[in-house]
mmCIF file of C-alpha atoms in Angstrom:
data_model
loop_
_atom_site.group_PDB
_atom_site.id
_atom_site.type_symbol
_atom_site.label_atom_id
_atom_site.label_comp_id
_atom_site.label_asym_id
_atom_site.label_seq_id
_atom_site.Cartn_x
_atom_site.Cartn_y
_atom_site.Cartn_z
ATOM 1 C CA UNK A 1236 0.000 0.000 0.000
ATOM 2 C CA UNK A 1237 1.046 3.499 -0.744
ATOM 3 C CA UNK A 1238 1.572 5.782 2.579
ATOM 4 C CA UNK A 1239 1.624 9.451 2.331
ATOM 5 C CA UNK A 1240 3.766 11.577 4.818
ATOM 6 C CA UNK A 1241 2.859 14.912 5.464
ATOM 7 C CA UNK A 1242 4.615 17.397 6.924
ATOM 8 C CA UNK A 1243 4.502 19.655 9.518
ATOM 9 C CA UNK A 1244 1.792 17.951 11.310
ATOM 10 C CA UNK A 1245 1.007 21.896 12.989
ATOM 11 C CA UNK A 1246 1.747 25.194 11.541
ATOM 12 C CA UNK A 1247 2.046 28.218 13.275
ATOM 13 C CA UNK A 1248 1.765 31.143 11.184
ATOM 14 C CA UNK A 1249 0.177 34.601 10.902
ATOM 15 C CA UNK A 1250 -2.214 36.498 8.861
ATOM 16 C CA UNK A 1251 -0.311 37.731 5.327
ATOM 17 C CA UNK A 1252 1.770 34.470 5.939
ATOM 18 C CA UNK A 1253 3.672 32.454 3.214
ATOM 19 C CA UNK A 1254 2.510 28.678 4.246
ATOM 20 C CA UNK A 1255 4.132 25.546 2.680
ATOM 21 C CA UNK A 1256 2.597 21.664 3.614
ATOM 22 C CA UNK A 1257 4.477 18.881 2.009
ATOM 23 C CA UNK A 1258 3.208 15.810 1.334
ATOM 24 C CA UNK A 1259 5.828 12.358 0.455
ATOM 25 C CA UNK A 1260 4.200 9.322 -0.988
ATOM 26 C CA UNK A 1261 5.908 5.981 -0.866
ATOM 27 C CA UNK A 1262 6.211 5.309 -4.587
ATOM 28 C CA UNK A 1263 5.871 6.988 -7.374
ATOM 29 C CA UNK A 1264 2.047 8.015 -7.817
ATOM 30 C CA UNK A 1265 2.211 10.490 -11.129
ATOM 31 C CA UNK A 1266 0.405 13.871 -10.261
ATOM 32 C CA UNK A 1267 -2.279 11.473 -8.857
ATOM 33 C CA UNK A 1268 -2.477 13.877 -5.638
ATOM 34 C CA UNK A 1269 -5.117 16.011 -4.364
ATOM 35 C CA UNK A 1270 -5.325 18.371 -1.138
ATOM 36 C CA UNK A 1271 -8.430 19.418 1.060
ATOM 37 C CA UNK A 1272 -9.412 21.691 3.703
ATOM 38 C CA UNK A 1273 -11.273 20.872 6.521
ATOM 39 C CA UNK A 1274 -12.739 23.039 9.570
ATOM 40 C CA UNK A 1275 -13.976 21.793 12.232
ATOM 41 C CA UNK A 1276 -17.349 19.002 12.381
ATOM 42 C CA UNK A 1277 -17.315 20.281 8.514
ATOM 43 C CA UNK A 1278 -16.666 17.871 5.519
ATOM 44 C CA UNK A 1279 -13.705 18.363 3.604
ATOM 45 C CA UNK A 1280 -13.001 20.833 0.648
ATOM 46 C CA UNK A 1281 -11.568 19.920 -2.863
ATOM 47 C CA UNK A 1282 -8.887 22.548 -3.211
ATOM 48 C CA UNK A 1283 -6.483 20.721 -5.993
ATOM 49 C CA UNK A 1284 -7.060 17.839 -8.253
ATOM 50 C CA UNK A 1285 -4.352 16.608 -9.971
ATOM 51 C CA UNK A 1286 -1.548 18.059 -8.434
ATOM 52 C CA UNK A 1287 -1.574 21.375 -9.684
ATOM 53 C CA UNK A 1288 -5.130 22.474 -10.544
ATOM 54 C CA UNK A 1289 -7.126 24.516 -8.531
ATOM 55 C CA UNK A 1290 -10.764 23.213 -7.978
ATOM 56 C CA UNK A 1291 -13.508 25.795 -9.189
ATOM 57 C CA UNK A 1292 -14.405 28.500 -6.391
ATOM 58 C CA UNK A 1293 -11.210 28.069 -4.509
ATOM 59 C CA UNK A 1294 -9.313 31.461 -3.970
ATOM 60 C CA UNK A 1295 -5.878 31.700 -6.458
ATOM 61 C CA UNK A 1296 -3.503 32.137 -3.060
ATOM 62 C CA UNK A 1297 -3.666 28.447 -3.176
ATOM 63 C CA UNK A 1298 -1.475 26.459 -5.175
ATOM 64 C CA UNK A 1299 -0.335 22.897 -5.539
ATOM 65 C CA UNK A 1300 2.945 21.618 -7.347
ATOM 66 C CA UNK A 1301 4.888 18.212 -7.238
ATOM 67 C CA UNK A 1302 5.021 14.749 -9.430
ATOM 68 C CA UNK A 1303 6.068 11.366 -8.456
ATOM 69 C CA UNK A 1304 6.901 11.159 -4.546
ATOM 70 C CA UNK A 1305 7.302 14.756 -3.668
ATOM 71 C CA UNK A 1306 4.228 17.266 -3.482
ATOM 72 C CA UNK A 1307 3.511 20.927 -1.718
ATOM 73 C CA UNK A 1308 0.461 22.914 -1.296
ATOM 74 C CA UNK A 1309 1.037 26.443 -1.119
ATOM 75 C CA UNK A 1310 -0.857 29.060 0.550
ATOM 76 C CA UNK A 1311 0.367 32.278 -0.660
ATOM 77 C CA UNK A 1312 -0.772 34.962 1.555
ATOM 78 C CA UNK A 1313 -2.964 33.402 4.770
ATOM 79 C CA UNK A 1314 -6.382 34.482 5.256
ATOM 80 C CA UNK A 1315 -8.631 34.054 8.408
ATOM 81 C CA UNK A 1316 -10.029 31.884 6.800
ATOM 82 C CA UNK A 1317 -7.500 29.450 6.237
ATOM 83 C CA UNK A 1318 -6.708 28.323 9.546
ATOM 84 C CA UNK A 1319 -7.741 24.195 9.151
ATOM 85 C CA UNK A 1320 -6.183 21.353 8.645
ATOM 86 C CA UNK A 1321 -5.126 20.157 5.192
ATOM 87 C CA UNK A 1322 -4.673 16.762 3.722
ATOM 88 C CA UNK A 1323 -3.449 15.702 1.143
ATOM 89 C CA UNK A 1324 -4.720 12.604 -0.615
ATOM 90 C CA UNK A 1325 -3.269 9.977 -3.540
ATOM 91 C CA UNK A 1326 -4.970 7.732 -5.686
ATOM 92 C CA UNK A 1327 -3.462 4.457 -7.470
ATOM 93 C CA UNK A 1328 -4.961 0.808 -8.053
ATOM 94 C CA UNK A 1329 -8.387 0.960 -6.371
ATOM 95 C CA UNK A 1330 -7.424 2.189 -2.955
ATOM 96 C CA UNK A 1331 -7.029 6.031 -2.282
ATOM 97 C CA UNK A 1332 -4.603 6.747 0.921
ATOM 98 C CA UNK A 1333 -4.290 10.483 2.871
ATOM 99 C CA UNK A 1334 -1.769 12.245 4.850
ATOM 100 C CA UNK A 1335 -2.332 12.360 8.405
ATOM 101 C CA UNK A 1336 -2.949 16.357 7.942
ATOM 102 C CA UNK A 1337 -1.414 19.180 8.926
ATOM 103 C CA UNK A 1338 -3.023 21.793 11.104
ATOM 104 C CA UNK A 1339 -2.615 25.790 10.485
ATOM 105 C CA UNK A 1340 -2.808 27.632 13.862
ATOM 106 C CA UNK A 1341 -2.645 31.656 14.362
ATOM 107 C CA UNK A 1342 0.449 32.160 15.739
ATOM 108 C CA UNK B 1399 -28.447 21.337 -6.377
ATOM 109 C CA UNK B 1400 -25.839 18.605 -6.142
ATOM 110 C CA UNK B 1401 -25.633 17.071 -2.785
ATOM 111 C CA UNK B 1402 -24.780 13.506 -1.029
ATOM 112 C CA UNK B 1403 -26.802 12.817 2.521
ATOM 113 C CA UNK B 1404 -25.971 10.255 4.853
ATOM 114 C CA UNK B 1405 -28.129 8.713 7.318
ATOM 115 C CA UNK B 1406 -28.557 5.674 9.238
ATOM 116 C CA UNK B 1407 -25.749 6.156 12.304
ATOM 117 C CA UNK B 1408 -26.300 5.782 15.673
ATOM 118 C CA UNK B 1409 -24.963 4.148 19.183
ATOM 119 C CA UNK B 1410 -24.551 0.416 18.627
ATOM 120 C CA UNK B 1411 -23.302 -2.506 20.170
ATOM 121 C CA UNK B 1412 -19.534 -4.168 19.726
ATOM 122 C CA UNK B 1413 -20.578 -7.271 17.162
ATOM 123 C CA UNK B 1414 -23.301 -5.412 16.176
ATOM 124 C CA UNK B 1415 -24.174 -4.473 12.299
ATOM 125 C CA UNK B 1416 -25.029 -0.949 10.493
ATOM 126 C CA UNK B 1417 -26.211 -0.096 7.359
ATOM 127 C CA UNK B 1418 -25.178 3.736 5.841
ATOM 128 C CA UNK B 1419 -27.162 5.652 3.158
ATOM 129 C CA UNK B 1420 -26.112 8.211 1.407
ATOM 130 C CA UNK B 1421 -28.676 9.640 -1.093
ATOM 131 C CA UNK B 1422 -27.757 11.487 -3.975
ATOM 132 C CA UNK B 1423 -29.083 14.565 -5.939
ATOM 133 C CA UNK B 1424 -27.429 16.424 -9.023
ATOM 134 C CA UNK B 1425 -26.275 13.624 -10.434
ATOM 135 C CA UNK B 1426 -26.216 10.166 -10.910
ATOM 136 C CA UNK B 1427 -24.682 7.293 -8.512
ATOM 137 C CA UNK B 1428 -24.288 4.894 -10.805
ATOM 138 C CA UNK B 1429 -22.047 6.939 -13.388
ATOM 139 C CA UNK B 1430 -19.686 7.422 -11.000
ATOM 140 C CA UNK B 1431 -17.232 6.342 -8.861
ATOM 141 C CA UNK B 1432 -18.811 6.494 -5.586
ATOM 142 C CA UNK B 1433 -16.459 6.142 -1.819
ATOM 143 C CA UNK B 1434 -16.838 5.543 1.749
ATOM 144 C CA UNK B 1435 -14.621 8.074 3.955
ATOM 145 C CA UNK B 1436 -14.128 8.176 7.892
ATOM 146 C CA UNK B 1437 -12.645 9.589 10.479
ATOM 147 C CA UNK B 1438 -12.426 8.597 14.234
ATOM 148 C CA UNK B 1439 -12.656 11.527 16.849
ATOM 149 C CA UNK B 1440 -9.967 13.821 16.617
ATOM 150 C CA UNK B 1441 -8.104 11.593 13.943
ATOM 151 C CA UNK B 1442 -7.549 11.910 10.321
ATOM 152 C CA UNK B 1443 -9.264 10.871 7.218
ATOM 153 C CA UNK B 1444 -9.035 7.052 6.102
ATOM 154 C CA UNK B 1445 -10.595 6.026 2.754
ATOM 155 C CA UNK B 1446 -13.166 2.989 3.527
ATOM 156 C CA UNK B 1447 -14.461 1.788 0.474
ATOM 157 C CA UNK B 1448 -15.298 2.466 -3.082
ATOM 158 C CA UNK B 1449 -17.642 0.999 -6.016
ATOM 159 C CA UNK B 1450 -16.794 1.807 -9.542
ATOM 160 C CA UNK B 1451 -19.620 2.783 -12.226
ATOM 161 C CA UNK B 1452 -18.870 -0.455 -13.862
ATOM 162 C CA UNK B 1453 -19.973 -2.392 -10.241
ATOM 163 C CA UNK B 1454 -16.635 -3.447 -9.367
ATOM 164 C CA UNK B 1455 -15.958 -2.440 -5.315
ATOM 165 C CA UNK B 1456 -12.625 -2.103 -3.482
ATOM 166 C CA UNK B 1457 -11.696 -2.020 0.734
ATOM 167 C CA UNK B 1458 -8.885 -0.916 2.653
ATOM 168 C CA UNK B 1459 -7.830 -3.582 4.463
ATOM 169 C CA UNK B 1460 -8.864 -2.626 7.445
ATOM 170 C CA UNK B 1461 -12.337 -3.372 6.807
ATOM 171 C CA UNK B 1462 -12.209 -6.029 4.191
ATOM 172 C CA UNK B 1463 -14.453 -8.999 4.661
ATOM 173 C CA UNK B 1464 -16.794 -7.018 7.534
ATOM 174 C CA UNK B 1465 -17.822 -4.495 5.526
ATOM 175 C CA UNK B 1466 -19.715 -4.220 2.246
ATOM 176 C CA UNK B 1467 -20.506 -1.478 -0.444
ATOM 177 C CA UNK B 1468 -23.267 -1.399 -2.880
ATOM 178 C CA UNK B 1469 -25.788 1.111 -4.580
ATOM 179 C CA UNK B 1470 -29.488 0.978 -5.400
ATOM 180 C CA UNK B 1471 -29.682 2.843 -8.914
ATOM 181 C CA UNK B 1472 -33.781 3.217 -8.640
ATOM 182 C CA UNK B 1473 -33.374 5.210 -5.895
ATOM 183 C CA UNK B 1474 -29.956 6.922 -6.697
ATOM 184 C CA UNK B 1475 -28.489 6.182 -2.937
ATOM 185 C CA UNK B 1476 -25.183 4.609 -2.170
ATOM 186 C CA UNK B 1477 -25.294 2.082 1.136
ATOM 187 C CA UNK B 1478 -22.326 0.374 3.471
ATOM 188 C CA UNK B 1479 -23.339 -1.930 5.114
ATOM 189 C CA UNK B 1480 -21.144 -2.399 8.464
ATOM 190 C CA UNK B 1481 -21.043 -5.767 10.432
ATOM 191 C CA UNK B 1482 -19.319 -7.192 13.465
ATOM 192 C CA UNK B 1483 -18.888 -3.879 14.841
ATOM 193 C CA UNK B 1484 -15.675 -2.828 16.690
ATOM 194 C CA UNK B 1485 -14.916 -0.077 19.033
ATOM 195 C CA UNK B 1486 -12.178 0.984 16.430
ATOM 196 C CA UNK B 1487 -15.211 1.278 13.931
ATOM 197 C CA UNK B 1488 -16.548 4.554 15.688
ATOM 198 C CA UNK B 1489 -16.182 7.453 13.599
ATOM 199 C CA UNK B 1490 -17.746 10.052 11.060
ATOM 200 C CA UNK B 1491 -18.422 8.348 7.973
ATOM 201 C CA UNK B 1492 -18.784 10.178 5.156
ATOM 202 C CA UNK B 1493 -19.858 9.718 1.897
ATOM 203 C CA UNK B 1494 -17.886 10.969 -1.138
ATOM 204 C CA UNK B 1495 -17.889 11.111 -5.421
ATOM 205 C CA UNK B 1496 -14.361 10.521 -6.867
ATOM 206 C CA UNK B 1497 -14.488 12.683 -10.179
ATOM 207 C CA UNK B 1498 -12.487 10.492 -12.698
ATOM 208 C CA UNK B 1499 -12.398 12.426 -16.121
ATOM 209 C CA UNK B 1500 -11.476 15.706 -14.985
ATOM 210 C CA UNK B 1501 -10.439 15.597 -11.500
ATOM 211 C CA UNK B 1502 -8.559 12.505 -11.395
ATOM 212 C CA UNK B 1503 -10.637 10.397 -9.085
ATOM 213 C CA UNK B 1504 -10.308 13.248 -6.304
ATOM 214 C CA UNK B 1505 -13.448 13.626 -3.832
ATOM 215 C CA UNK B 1506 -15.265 16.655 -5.271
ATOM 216 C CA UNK B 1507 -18.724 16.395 -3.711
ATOM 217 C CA UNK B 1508 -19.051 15.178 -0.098
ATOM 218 C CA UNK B 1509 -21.889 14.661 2.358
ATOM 219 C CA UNK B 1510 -22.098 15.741 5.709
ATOM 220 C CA UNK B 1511 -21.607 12.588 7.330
ATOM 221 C CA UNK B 1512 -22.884 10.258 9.678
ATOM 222 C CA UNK B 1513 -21.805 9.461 13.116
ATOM 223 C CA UNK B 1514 -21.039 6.027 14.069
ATOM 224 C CA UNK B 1515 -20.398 4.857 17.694
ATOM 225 C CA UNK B 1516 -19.362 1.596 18.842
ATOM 226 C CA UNK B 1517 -19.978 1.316 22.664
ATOM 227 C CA UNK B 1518 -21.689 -1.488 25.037
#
């Protein structure tokens, strides 16, 4: 089975704040890698699909890159908003597999 | 408007069985792939289970062979059905679609989930 590492597990930052999360799979999964937002006792939120494309609706200060083991989802200048935890998530040969999350706190 | 809603969790006995819905709207169950999700309190996400448009249905191995996925197209609703019930089952289950053409089989449309707790 593929395992995904993310990494910080908590973030610290501020309002304005450059964030970076980065997410290791096991193997090589392609740009089969997507990231999510969730608040809490809410579902999660489709931010990218595929790596690098932002889902429809989702503000442009969010930004994934990466291909085969290495991936990071960039936030580019924090919002309120944005505090949540994020995980990302891969998908290869029936089973889908995600990180253990990473929590943004206001620092 | 599309939306998934689950019902059909509650307080229930270890060895004890469950059966989720999760009833669609927006779109169709059966033309897509269609996934189990859950997360125990204060934990992270752990995919569950998925059936593919085609019929063909997948576990993680931590449920394999207790738990079963399946979909009643008349009624566009998704189900899992849940036996032999452990403590280690008690979590938020939701319900998700994995968009396959453009989105690359990543959850775009999730329900609101369903608590499940395993307790005598």
């Amino acid at each position: 089975d593929i395992q995904m590492t993310q990494s910080p597990s908590t973030l610290s930052a501020s309002v304005g704040d450059r964030v970076t999360i980065t997410c290791r799979a096991s193997q090589n999964i392609n740009s089969w890698l997507a990231w999510y937002q969730q608040k809490p006792g809410k579902a999660p939120k489709l931010l990218i699909y595929k790596a690098s494309s932002l889902e429809s609706g989702v503000p442009s200060r969010f930004s994934g890159s990466g291909s085969g083991t290495e991936f990071t989802l960039t936030i580019s200048s924090l919002q309120p908003d944005d505090f949540a935890t994020y995980y990302c998530q891969q998908y290869n040969s029936y089973s889908w597999t995600f990180g253990q999350g990473t929590k943004v706190e206001i620092k | 408007e599309v939306q998934l809603v689950e019902t059909g969790g509650g307080l229930i006995q270890p060895g004890g069985s469950l059966r989720l819905s999760c009833a669609a709207s927006g779109f169709t169950v059966s033309s897509n792939y269609m996934s189990w999700v859950r997360q125990a309190p204060g934990k992270g996400l752990e995919w569950v289970s998925v059936i593919y448009n085609g019929g063909s249905t997948y576990y993680a191995d931590s449920v394999k062979g207790r738990f079963t996925i399946s979909r009643d197209n008349s009624k566009n609703t998704l189900y899992l059905q849940i036996n032999s019930l452990r403590a280690e089952d008690t979590a938020v289950y939701f319900c998700a679609r994995a968009q396959v053409v453009i989105r690359g089989s990543a959850f775009d449309i999730w329900g609101q989930g369903t608590v499940v707790t395993v307790s005598s």
